[in-house]
């Protein structure tokens, strides 16, 4: 059974870098049938896609965040990661990782439980 | 940038049918997914590829997509169906989520 688990600091200071990791269990991160993504949700608001990464390293980012976002994959640990630099209070959100099913028209079928990141001094 | 619009709220009586719309330019040319989200939980996929249901999702959930509008229909709505619902589609390699609809079962 596939599981995704986000981890990382729950509090980040303004202007610093937010760093999160998603650990995948019950499946391999190296399969070409999938890509791996991050989605966030500010408190009380809707869902915002951040980006996706393939095992090959190919990335696609939300144009509105592209200048501040970096994603990477660590196949040795079956993990993928997110970095958002120069954070502000507007980056406060629950961050979810998810698996995109390439053979199912890009369906985001599996999600992690989410982790709250607060940007505050 | 591509946008998907949903009504902010839908109210429905138990046992009745809830219909949630999702509008976007030529949305019918894309595949739409629908997610249910309850407070404190991560989104749950209830419809993918316009009208397919994942394993474990009740048959009262159905979907369609044509023209500029995708639709999620909940037939025989139950109290447990209360929550926020989001549509989602891919615009080239960018995921776009709808604005979200709060479903209240009165």
mmCIF file of N, CA and C in Angstrom, chain A residues 39 41 45-49 52 54 60-63 96 100 103-109 111-114, chain B residues 31 33 35 37 40-45 47-49 54-55 86 88 90 92-99:
data_model
loop_
_atom_site.group_PDB
_atom_site.id
_atom_site.type_symbol
_atom_site.label_atom_id
_atom_site.label_comp_id
_atom_site.label_asym_id
_atom_site.label_seq_id
_atom_site.Cartn_x
_atom_site.Cartn_y
_atom_site.Cartn_z
ATOM 1 N N UNK A 39 1.724 20.257 -3.427
ATOM 2 C CA UNK A 39 0.550 21.114 -3.450
ATOM 3 C C UNK A 39 0.464 21.758 -2.069
ATOM 4 N N UNK A 41 -1.854 24.515 0.729
ATOM 5 C CA UNK A 41 -3.170 25.059 1.045
ATOM 6 C C UNK A 41 -3.039 26.020 2.211
ATOM 7 N N UNK A 45 -8.057 28.409 2.903
ATOM 8 C CA UNK A 45 -8.120 28.720 1.481
ATOM 9 C C UNK A 45 -8.044 27.446 0.637
ATOM 10 N N UNK A 46 -7.972 27.628 -0.668
ATOM 11 C CA UNK A 46 -7.998 26.509 -1.590
ATOM 12 C C UNK A 46 -6.624 25.916 -1.860
ATOM 13 N N UNK A 47 -6.621 24.935 -2.763
ATOM 14 C CA UNK A 47 -5.407 24.198 -3.104
ATOM 15 C C UNK A 47 -4.620 24.919 -4.191
ATOM 16 N N UNK A 48 -3.303 24.931 -4.044
ATOM 17 C CA UNK A 48 -2.414 25.550 -5.031
ATOM 18 C C UNK A 48 -1.307 24.562 -5.388
ATOM 19 N N UNK A 49 -1.209 24.224 -6.663
ATOM 20 C CA UNK A 49 -0.154 23.338 -7.140
ATOM 21 C C UNK A 49 1.172 24.095 -7.156
ATOM 22 N N UNK A 52 5.863 19.602 -10.049
ATOM 23 C CA UNK A 52 6.058 18.157 -10.177
ATOM 24 C C UNK A 52 7.471 17.860 -10.636
ATOM 25 N N UNK A 54 9.931 14.469 -12.157
ATOM 26 C CA UNK A 54 10.089 13.093 -12.585
ATOM 27 C C UNK A 54 11.395 12.541 -12.024
ATOM 28 N N UNK A 60 8.475 20.627 -13.481
ATOM 29 C CA UNK A 60 7.489 21.601 -13.931
ATOM 30 C C UNK A 60 7.016 22.348 -12.706
ATOM 31 N N UNK A 61 7.078 23.675 -12.765
ATOM 32 C CA UNK A 61 6.726 24.492 -11.621
ATOM 33 C C UNK A 61 5.565 25.443 -11.954
ATOM 34 N N UNK A 62 4.820 25.785 -10.908
ATOM 35 C CA UNK A 62 3.804 26.819 -11.033
ATOM 36 C C UNK A 62 4.507 28.122 -11.440
ATOM 37 N N UNK A 63 4.079 28.728 -12.537
ATOM 38 C CA UNK A 63 4.751 29.962 -12.985
ATOM 39 C C UNK A 63 4.823 31.039 -11.912
ATOM 40 N N UNK A 96 1.311 19.516 0.967
ATOM 41 C CA UNK A 96 1.059 18.115 0.670
ATOM 42 C C UNK A 96 2.003 17.634 -0.428
ATOM 43 N N UNK A 100 1.580 11.663 -9.045
ATOM 44 C CA UNK A 100 0.830 11.821 -10.291
ATOM 45 C C UNK A 100 0.947 10.537 -11.094
ATOM 46 N N UNK A 103 -0.125 7.132 -16.256
ATOM 47 C CA UNK A 103 -0.967 6.288 -17.106
ATOM 48 C C UNK A 103 -2.454 6.525 -16.845
ATOM 49 N N UNK A 104 -2.763 7.440 -15.989
ATOM 50 C CA UNK A 104 -4.154 7.774 -15.678
ATOM 51 C C UNK A 104 -4.377 9.261 -15.925
ATOM 52 N N UNK A 105 -3.890 9.736 -17.056
ATOM 53 C CA UNK A 105 -4.096 11.137 -17.454
ATOM 54 C C UNK A 105 -3.615 12.119 -16.391
ATOM 55 N N UNK A 106 -2.581 11.750 -15.667
ATOM 56 C CA UNK A 106 -2.016 12.672 -14.697
ATOM 57 C C UNK A 106 -2.789 12.786 -13.393
ATOM 58 N N UNK A 107 -3.596 11.812 -13.090
ATOM 59 C CA UNK A 107 -4.403 11.849 -11.867
ATOM 60 C C UNK A 107 -3.523 11.885 -10.621
ATOM 61 N N UNK A 108 -3.877 12.769 -9.708
ATOM 62 C CA UNK A 108 -3.192 12.856 -8.412
ATOM 63 C C UNK A 108 -3.931 11.945 -7.439
ATOM 64 N N UNK A 109 -3.565 10.659 -7.467
ATOM 65 C CA UNK A 109 -4.356 9.679 -6.729
ATOM 66 C C UNK A 109 -3.964 9.570 -5.266
ATOM 67 N N UNK A 111 -2.029 11.016 -1.854
ATOM 68 C CA UNK A 111 -1.566 12.223 -1.181
ATOM 69 C C UNK A 111 -1.002 11.870 0.189
ATOM 70 N N UNK A 112 -0.050 12.676 0.656
ATOM 71 C CA UNK A 112 0.384 12.575 2.028
ATOM 72 C C UNK A 112 -0.629 13.236 2.949
ATOM 73 N N UNK A 113 -0.397 13.134 4.234
ATOM 74 C CA UNK A 113 -1.323 13.701 5.211
ATOM 75 C C UNK A 113 -1.176 15.208 5.340
ATOM 76 N N UNK A 114 -0.074 15.752 4.837
ATOM 77 C CA UNK A 114 0.147 17.186 4.892
ATOM 78 C C UNK A 114 0.920 17.604 6.126
ATOM 79 N N UNK B 31 -8.889 16.298 -19.169
ATOM 80 C CA UNK B 31 -9.446 15.387 -18.191
ATOM 81 C C UNK B 31 -9.625 16.125 -16.862
ATOM 82 N N UNK B 33 -10.510 15.921 -12.712
ATOM 83 C CA UNK B 33 -10.582 15.120 -11.491
ATOM 84 C C UNK B 33 -11.356 15.911 -10.454
ATOM 85 N N UNK B 35 -11.873 16.165 -6.093
ATOM 86 C CA UNK B 35 -11.385 15.788 -4.773
ATOM 87 C C UNK B 35 -12.373 16.239 -3.709
ATOM 88 N N UNK B 37 -12.572 17.066 0.375
ATOM 89 C CA UNK B 37 -11.709 17.352 1.515
ATOM 90 C C UNK B 37 -12.548 17.683 2.736
ATOM 91 N N UNK B 40 -9.303 19.133 8.335
ATOM 92 C CA UNK B 40 -8.144 18.481 8.918
ATOM 93 C C UNK B 40 -7.623 17.290 8.146
ATOM 94 N N UNK B 41 -8.213 17.004 6.980
ATOM 95 C CA UNK B 41 -7.787 15.846 6.199
ATOM 96 C C UNK B 41 -7.196 16.277 4.864
ATOM 97 N N UNK B 42 -6.423 15.392 4.287
ATOM 98 C CA UNK B 42 -5.901 15.665 2.952
ATOM 99 C C UNK B 42 -6.986 15.377 1.913
ATOM 100 N N UNK B 43 -6.879 15.967 0.746
ATOM 101 C CA UNK B 43 -7.876 15.725 -0.305
ATOM 102 C C UNK B 43 -7.963 14.250 -0.676
ATOM 103 N N UNK B 44 -9.179 13.811 -0.976
ATOM 104 C CA UNK B 44 -9.451 12.438 -1.371
ATOM 105 C C UNK B 44 -9.986 12.447 -2.793
ATOM 106 N N UNK B 45 -9.368 11.687 -3.668
ATOM 107 C CA UNK B 45 -9.817 11.599 -5.052
ATOM 108 C C UNK B 45 -11.143 10.852 -5.116
ATOM 109 N N UNK B 47 -13.289 11.319 -8.226
ATOM 110 C CA UNK B 47 -13.524 11.114 -9.659
ATOM 111 C C UNK B 47 -12.241 11.455 -10.400
ATOM 112 N N UNK B 48 -11.873 10.625 -11.371
ATOM 113 C CA UNK B 48 -10.738 10.941 -12.241
ATOM 114 C C UNK B 48 -11.107 10.651 -13.689
ATOM 115 N N UNK B 49 -10.329 11.194 -14.594
ATOM 116 C CA UNK B 49 -10.605 11.052 -16.027
ATOM 117 C C UNK B 49 -12.076 11.320 -16.319
ATOM 118 N N UNK B 54 -12.395 5.918 -8.298
ATOM 119 C CA UNK B 54 -11.361 5.050 -7.709
ATOM 120 C C UNK B 54 -12.012 3.955 -6.876
ATOM 121 N N UNK B 55 -11.260 2.922 -6.622
ATOM 122 C CA UNK B 55 -11.728 1.851 -5.772
ATOM 123 C C UNK B 55 -12.120 2.399 -4.404
ATOM 124 N N UNK B 86 -13.089 20.046 -4.754
ATOM 125 C CA UNK B 86 -12.251 20.769 -5.703
ATOM 126 C C UNK B 86 -12.165 20.003 -7.023
ATOM 127 N N UNK B 88 -10.032 19.651 -10.664
ATOM 128 C CA UNK B 88 -8.628 19.838 -11.045
ATOM 129 C C UNK B 88 -8.430 19.352 -12.465
ATOM 130 N N UNK B 90 -5.247 19.481 -15.876
ATOM 131 C CA UNK B 90 -3.899 19.837 -16.286
ATOM 132 C C UNK B 90 -3.975 20.733 -17.520
ATOM 133 N N UNK B 92 -1.524 21.774 -20.093
ATOM 134 C CA UNK B 92 -0.182 21.328 -20.468
ATOM 135 C C UNK B 92 0.444 20.665 -19.251
ATOM 136 N N UNK B 93 1.536 21.092 -18.727
ATOM 137 C CA UNK B 93 2.177 20.430 -17.586
ATOM 138 C C UNK B 93 1.973 21.174 -16.278
ATOM 139 N N UNK B 94 0.915 21.955 -16.220
ATOM 140 C CA UNK B 94 0.593 22.725 -15.024
ATOM 141 C C UNK B 94 -0.735 22.245 -14.460
ATOM 142 N N UNK B 95 -0.741 21.898 -13.182
ATOM 143 C CA UNK B 95 -1.996 21.504 -12.540
ATOM 144 C C UNK B 95 -2.753 22.739 -12.093
ATOM 145 N N UNK B 96 -4.037 22.737 -12.361
ATOM 146 C CA UNK B 96 -4.904 23.843 -11.952
ATOM 147 C C UNK B 96 -6.035 23.280 -11.103
ATOM 148 N N UNK B 97 -6.249 23.879 -9.957
ATOM 149 C CA UNK B 97 -7.359 23.490 -9.090
ATOM 150 C C UNK B 97 -8.475 24.518 -9.192
ATOM 151 N N UNK B 98 -9.684 24.038 -9.060
ATOM 152 C CA UNK B 98 -10.818 24.938 -8.989
ATOM 153 C C UNK B 98 -10.831 25.697 -7.682
ATOM 154 N N UNK B 99 -11.710 26.662 -7.590
ATOM 155 C CA UNK B 99 -11.784 27.542 -6.424
ATOM 156 C C UNK B 99 -12.405 26.875 -5.205
#
